């Protein structure tokens, strides 16, 4: 069955909200973290962009803590008007403030911005295993960002509820696939 993006987003949010109430979600979050850590994906990446996760998403808090432990530089997404997104330097001392979406962002407006990152962990609600297409919250933030920063390696962590064999949603000209998908049992780079 093919759905439009808006309807699938709604459906996925319901599925993911439900999943977030289960212990299975926590187990998968942990597995995905381990898969990422034990892979070579982080090896040559010193500057890494990430988001602070919402309940429905793969939990990024432990990933961030682990990146700090590894001595990586972590940059957190900050959204701006006109669907622009930048990445702001994030340390354990940074203060965070929730934005309108309820997503935590760096409070300090003067914190260092860096968009030419080595690696970007891309959030999403649904991913297609064949094409590596993703469905996000519908802001088009990542497609706009990646259009300008095509050299950045992209990785998404995909739990069992986000995983589709193929895209059951319509694809747009502007949709940019994610290079590497990490699932609980495999890593696929296109
Ligand atoms: N945790 C997390 N942080 C993230 C993202 C994400 O997916 N997850 N983003 C990933 O991009 C960016 C924020 N994404 C956003 C996506 C949509 C809207 C928004 O305003 N949505 C409209 C409805 C959209 C529509 O259906 O047209 C709204 O709420 O009014 C805001 C932010 C950056 N930070
Ligand atoms: N590079 C771009 N330039 C102009 N408009 C764009 C671009 N990328 C996406 N858009 C527009 O932004 C809107 C949202 O795109 P889409 O539904 O693909 O968002 P999404 O990938 O789910 O969201 P997000 O990246 O924020 O998680 C669409 O109307 C799309 O046409």
Tab-separated table of C-alpha atoms and ligand atoms in Angstrom:
chain	number	residue	atom	x	y	z
A	1	UNK	CA	0.000	0.000	0.000
A	2	UNK	CA	1.315	3.436	-0.939
A	3	UNK	CA	0.578	6.359	1.353
A	4	UNK	CA	1.261	10.037	0.985
A	5	UNK	CA	4.037	11.375	3.207
A	6	UNK	CA	1.681	13.170	5.563
A	7	UNK	CA	-0.447	10.094	6.233
A	8	UNK	CA	2.535	7.798	6.658
A	9	UNK	CA	4.149	10.317	9.026
A	10	UNK	CA	0.984	10.237	11.131
A	11	UNK	CA	0.879	6.446	11.040
A	12	UNK	CA	4.574	6.109	11.876
A	13	UNK	CA	4.266	8.563	14.769
A	14	UNK	CA	1.470	6.450	16.241
A	15	UNK	CA	3.489	3.241	15.808
A	16	UNK	CA	6.638	4.811	17.237
A	17	UNK	CA	4.813	6.412	20.178
A	18	UNK	CA	3.397	3.020	21.061
A	19	UNK	CA	6.805	1.367	20.647
A	20	UNK	CA	8.397	3.990	22.915
A	21	UNK	CA	6.316	2.651	25.809
A	22	UNK	CA	7.916	-0.777	25.534
A	23	UNK	CA	11.108	-2.280	26.906
A	24	UNK	CA	11.781	-3.615	23.424
A	25	UNK	CA	12.460	-0.063	22.222
A	26	UNK	CA	15.108	0.429	24.908
A	27	UNK	CA	16.728	-2.893	23.955
A	28	UNK	CA	16.848	-1.896	20.305
A	29	UNK	CA	18.276	1.545	21.175
A	30	UNK	CA	21.076	-0.223	23.048
A	31	UNK	CA	21.699	-2.673	20.185
A	32	UNK	CA	21.864	0.167	17.676
A	33	UNK	CA	24.323	2.038	19.873
A	34	UNK	CA	26.519	-1.070	20.141
A	35	UNK	CA	26.362	-1.646	16.398
A	36	UNK	CA	27.474	1.919	15.752
A	37	UNK	CA	30.274	1.789	18.328
A	38	UNK	CA	31.621	-1.516	17.070
A	39	UNK	CA	31.563	-0.419	13.442
A	40	UNK	CA	34.248	1.500	11.565
A	41	UNK	CA	31.847	4.356	10.918
A	42	UNK	CA	33.250	6.544	13.681
A	43	UNK	CA	36.887	5.767	12.953
A	44	UNK	CA	37.735	8.643	10.680
A	45	UNK	CA	35.127	11.040	11.976
A	46	UNK	CA	36.262	13.684	14.445
A	47	UNK	CA	33.376	16.154	14.060
A	48	UNK	CA	29.939	14.594	14.331
A	49	UNK	CA	26.505	16.191	13.955
A	50	UNK	CA	23.545	14.782	15.863
A	51	UNK	CA	20.167	15.788	17.299
A	52	UNK	CA	18.745	15.550	20.770
A	53	UNK	CA	16.131	12.818	20.359
A	54	UNK	CA	12.403	12.888	21.019
A	55	UNK	CA	10.669	9.910	22.675
A	56	UNK	CA	9.613	8.344	19.376
A	57	UNK	CA	13.141	8.456	17.984
A	58	UNK	CA	16.195	6.290	18.592
A	59	UNK	CA	17.648	7.601	21.859
A	60	UNK	CA	20.731	9.718	21.169
A	61	UNK	CA	21.716	10.573	24.760
A	62	UNK	CA	23.924	7.526	25.277
A	63	UNK	CA	25.381	7.897	21.797
A	64	UNK	CA	26.391	11.476	22.592
A	65	UNK	CA	27.952	10.444	25.926
A	66	UNK	CA	29.883	7.726	24.137
A	67	UNK	CA	31.109	10.132	21.458
A	68	UNK	CA	32.411	12.440	24.186
A	69	UNK	CA	34.182	9.471	25.808
A	70	UNK	CA	35.858	8.748	22.482
A	71	UNK	CA	37.074	12.345	22.326
A	72	UNK	CA	34.885	13.254	19.358
A	73	UNK	CA	33.590	16.789	18.802
A	74	UNK	CA	29.797	16.707	18.953
A	75	UNK	CA	27.605	19.297	17.219
A	76	UNK	CA	23.885	19.555	17.938
A	77	UNK	CA	21.253	20.600	15.387
A	78	UNK	CA	19.728	24.048	15.728
A	79	UNK	CA	16.807	25.045	13.539
A	80	UNK	CA	16.348	28.540	12.233
A	81	UNK	CA	13.652	30.300	10.215
A	82	UNK	CA	13.128	29.222	6.597
A	83	UNK	CA	13.890	25.592	7.437
A	84	UNK	CA	17.557	26.282	7.826
A	85	UNK	CA	19.572	24.078	10.177
A	86	UNK	CA	23.023	24.553	11.656
A	87	UNK	CA	25.179	22.448	13.950
A	88	UNK	CA	26.397	23.942	17.219
A	89	UNK	CA	29.307	22.762	19.376
A	90	UNK	CA	28.017	20.636	22.250
A	91	UNK	CA	29.951	19.670	25.390
A	92	UNK	CA	28.837	18.208	28.705
A	93	UNK	CA	28.802	21.787	30.028
A	94	UNK	CA	26.418	23.177	27.394
A	95	UNK	CA	23.044	24.441	28.565
A	96	UNK	CA	20.050	23.235	26.544
A	97	UNK	CA	16.655	24.824	25.905
A	98	UNK	CA	13.634	23.133	24.322
A	99	UNK	CA	12.472	24.628	21.028
A	100	UNK	CA	8.846	24.818	19.799
A	101	UNK	CA	8.946	21.167	18.714
A	102	UNK	CA	10.127	20.144	22.197
A	103	UNK	CA	13.606	19.351	20.859
A	104	UNK	CA	16.566	20.420	22.999
A	105	UNK	CA	18.957	22.875	21.418
A	106	UNK	CA	22.081	24.691	22.662
A	107	UNK	CA	21.000	27.792	24.620
A	108	UNK	CA	24.130	29.887	23.983
A	109	UNK	CA	23.540	31.861	20.791
A	110	UNK	CA	27.278	32.502	20.539
A	111	UNK	CA	28.360	28.873	20.649
A	112	UNK	CA	30.559	27.751	17.742
A	113	UNK	CA	28.730	26.679	14.580
A	114	UNK	CA	30.231	24.041	12.294
A	115	UNK	CA	28.374	22.672	9.305
A	116	UNK	CA	31.209	21.011	7.390
A	117	UNK	CA	31.129	17.946	9.599
A	118	UNK	CA	32.819	14.582	9.053
A	119	UNK	CA	29.719	12.567	9.898
A	120	UNK	CA	26.043	13.303	10.403
A	121	UNK	CA	23.638	11.060	12.278
A	122	UNK	CA	20.349	11.637	10.515
A	123	UNK	CA	17.069	11.116	12.401
A	124	UNK	CA	13.911	9.814	10.760
A	125	UNK	CA	10.567	8.093	11.204
A	126	UNK	CA	10.873	5.536	8.402
A	127	UNK	CA	13.686	4.255	6.189
A	128	UNK	CA	13.734	2.132	3.035
A	129	UNK	CA	16.367	-0.609	3.099
A	130	UNK	CA	16.735	-0.762	-0.682
A	131	UNK	CA	16.999	2.906	-1.678
A	132	UNK	CA	18.058	4.322	1.721
A	133	UNK	CA	15.324	6.929	1.414
A	134	UNK	CA	14.020	8.428	4.633
A	135	UNK	CA	10.841	9.972	5.892
A	136	UNK	CA	11.379	12.688	8.495
A	137	UNK	CA	9.150	15.065	10.419
A	138	UNK	CA	8.400	16.983	7.257
A	139	UNK	CA	10.455	20.119	7.620
A	140	UNK	CA	12.798	19.252	4.787
A	141	UNK	CA	15.673	20.382	7.050
A	142	UNK	CA	18.022	17.522	6.172
A	143	UNK	CA	17.369	17.591	2.445
A	144	UNK	CA	18.122	21.311	2.410
A	145	UNK	CA	21.211	20.888	4.587
A	146	UNK	CA	22.640	17.927	2.678
A	147	UNK	CA	22.066	19.609	-0.679
A	148	UNK	CA	24.659	22.165	0.471
A	149	UNK	CA	26.955	19.656	2.195
A	150	UNK	CA	27.088	16.668	-0.123
A	151	UNK	CA	30.531	15.609	1.145
A	152	UNK	CA	29.322	14.754	4.647
A	153	UNK	CA	28.963	11.052	5.415
A	154	UNK	CA	25.462	10.243	6.654
A	155	UNK	CA	24.323	7.462	8.946
A	156	UNK	CA	20.887	6.638	10.356
A	157	UNK	CA	20.037	4.256	13.163
A	158	UNK	CA	16.934	2.328	12.190
A	159	UNK	CA	14.848	0.340	14.676
A	160	UNK	CA	12.478	-2.471	13.668
A	161	UNK	CA	9.436	-0.155	13.476
A	162	UNK	CA	11.212	2.339	11.212
A	163	UNK	CA	12.404	-0.272	8.767
A	164	UNK	CA	10.718	-0.790	5.359
A	165	UNK	CA	12.031	-3.054	2.603
A	166	UNK	CA	11.183	-0.377	0.080
A	167	UNK	CA	9.690	3.123	0.275
A	168	UNK	CA	5.911	2.898	0.550
A	169	UNK	CA	5.780	6.694	0.422
A	170	UNK	CA	6.190	8.896	-2.647
A	171	UNK	CA	9.678	10.251	-3.259
A	172	UNK	CA	10.380	13.865	-4.189
A	173	UNK	CA	13.161	15.262	-6.387
A	174	UNK	CA	14.690	16.865	-3.303
A	175	UNK	CA	14.808	13.724	-1.135
A	176	UNK	CA	18.401	12.762	-0.358
A	177	UNK	CA	19.059	9.152	0.656
A	178	UNK	CA	21.148	8.290	3.729
A	179	UNK	CA	24.470	6.621	2.904
A	180	UNK	CA	24.598	4.078	5.714
A	181	UNK	CA	21.732	2.441	7.562
A	182	UNK	CA	22.451	0.724	10.852
A	183	UNK	CA	19.789	-1.772	11.889
A	184	UNK	CA	19.846	-4.015	14.958
A	185	UNK	CA	21.463	-6.762	12.909
A	186	UNK	CA	23.243	-5.222	9.966
A	187	UNK	CA	24.995	-2.214	8.534
A	188	UNK	CA	24.268	-1.358	4.921
A	189	UNK	CA	26.229	1.265	3.020
A	190	UNK	CA	25.000	2.281	-0.439
B	1	LIG	N1	15.291	15.041	17.400
B	1	LIG	C1	15.198	15.651	16.225
B	1	LIG	N2	15.710	16.862	16.076
B	1	LIG	C2	15.623	17.485	14.877
B	1	LIG	C3	14.960	16.901	13.790
B	1	LIG	C4	14.409	15.610	13.973
B	1	LIG	O1	13.821	14.988	13.075
B	1	LIG	N3	14.551	15.025	15.198
B	1	LIG	N4	14.890	17.593	12.604
B	1	LIG	C5	14.649	17.007	11.375
B	1	LIG	O2	14.411	17.641	10.420
B	1	LIG	C6	15.093	19.035	12.638
B	1	LIG	C7	13.817	19.706	13.140
B	1	LIG	N5	12.695	19.257	12.389
B	1	LIG	C8	11.488	19.871	12.289
B	1	LIG	C9	10.552	19.367	11.419
B	1	LIG	C10	9.334	19.970	11.256
B	1	LIG	C11	9.046	21.112	11.938
B	1	LIG	C12	7.763	21.788	11.757
B	1	LIG	O3	7.652	22.961	11.980
B	1	LIG	N6	6.740	21.073	11.334
B	1	LIG	C13	5.462	21.651	11.033
B	1	LIG	C14	4.611	20.670	10.240
B	1	LIG	C15	5.369	20.136	9.061
B	1	LIG	C16	4.493	19.771	7.912
B	1	LIG	O4	3.799	18.717	8.031
B	1	LIG	O5	4.506	20.491	6.920
B	1	LIG	C17	4.755	22.079	12.256
B	1	LIG	O6	4.990	21.459	13.302
B	1	LIG	O7	3.988	23.037	12.165
B	1	LIG	C18	9.985	21.640	12.809
B	1	LIG	C19	11.192	21.013	12.976
B	1	LIG	C20	16.257	19.337	13.505
B	1	LIG	N7	16.170	18.713	14.780
B	2	LIG	N1	16.470	21.181	-1.046
B	2	LIG	C1	15.225	21.647	-0.956
B	2	LIG	N2	14.888	22.842	-1.455
B	2	LIG	C2	13.630	23.304	-1.360
B	2	LIG	N3	12.625	22.638	-0.780
B	2	LIG	C3	12.886	21.454	-0.266
B	2	LIG	C4	14.204	20.896	-0.306
B	2	LIG	N4	14.170	19.706	0.308
B	2	LIG	C5	12.904	19.512	0.716
B	2	LIG	N5	12.130	20.550	0.390
B	2	LIG	C6	10.703	20.686	0.680
B	2	LIG	O1	10.494	20.599	2.081
B	2	LIG	C7	9.259	19.948	2.365
B	2	LIG	C8	9.444	18.829	3.352
B	2	LIG	O2	10.231	17.811	2.778
B	2	LIG	P1	10.118	16.301	3.234
B	2	LIG	O3	8.697	15.926	3.339
B	2	LIG	O4	11.011	15.474	2.394
B	2	LIG	O5	10.718	16.413	4.724
B	2	LIG	P2	11.459	15.365	5.624
B	2	LIG	O6	12.691	14.887	4.943
B	2	LIG	O7	10.475	14.368	6.067
B	2	LIG	O8	11.855	16.322	6.855
B	2	LIG	P3	13.164	16.559	7.739
B	2	LIG	O9	14.372	16.545	6.824
B	2	LIG	O10	12.975	17.906	8.323
B	2	LIG	O11	13.219	15.484	8.728
B	2	LIG	C9	8.711	19.462	1.038
B	2	LIG	O12	7.708	20.369	0.623
B	2	LIG	C10	9.923	19.515	0.113
B	2	LIG	O13	9.549	19.742	-1.226
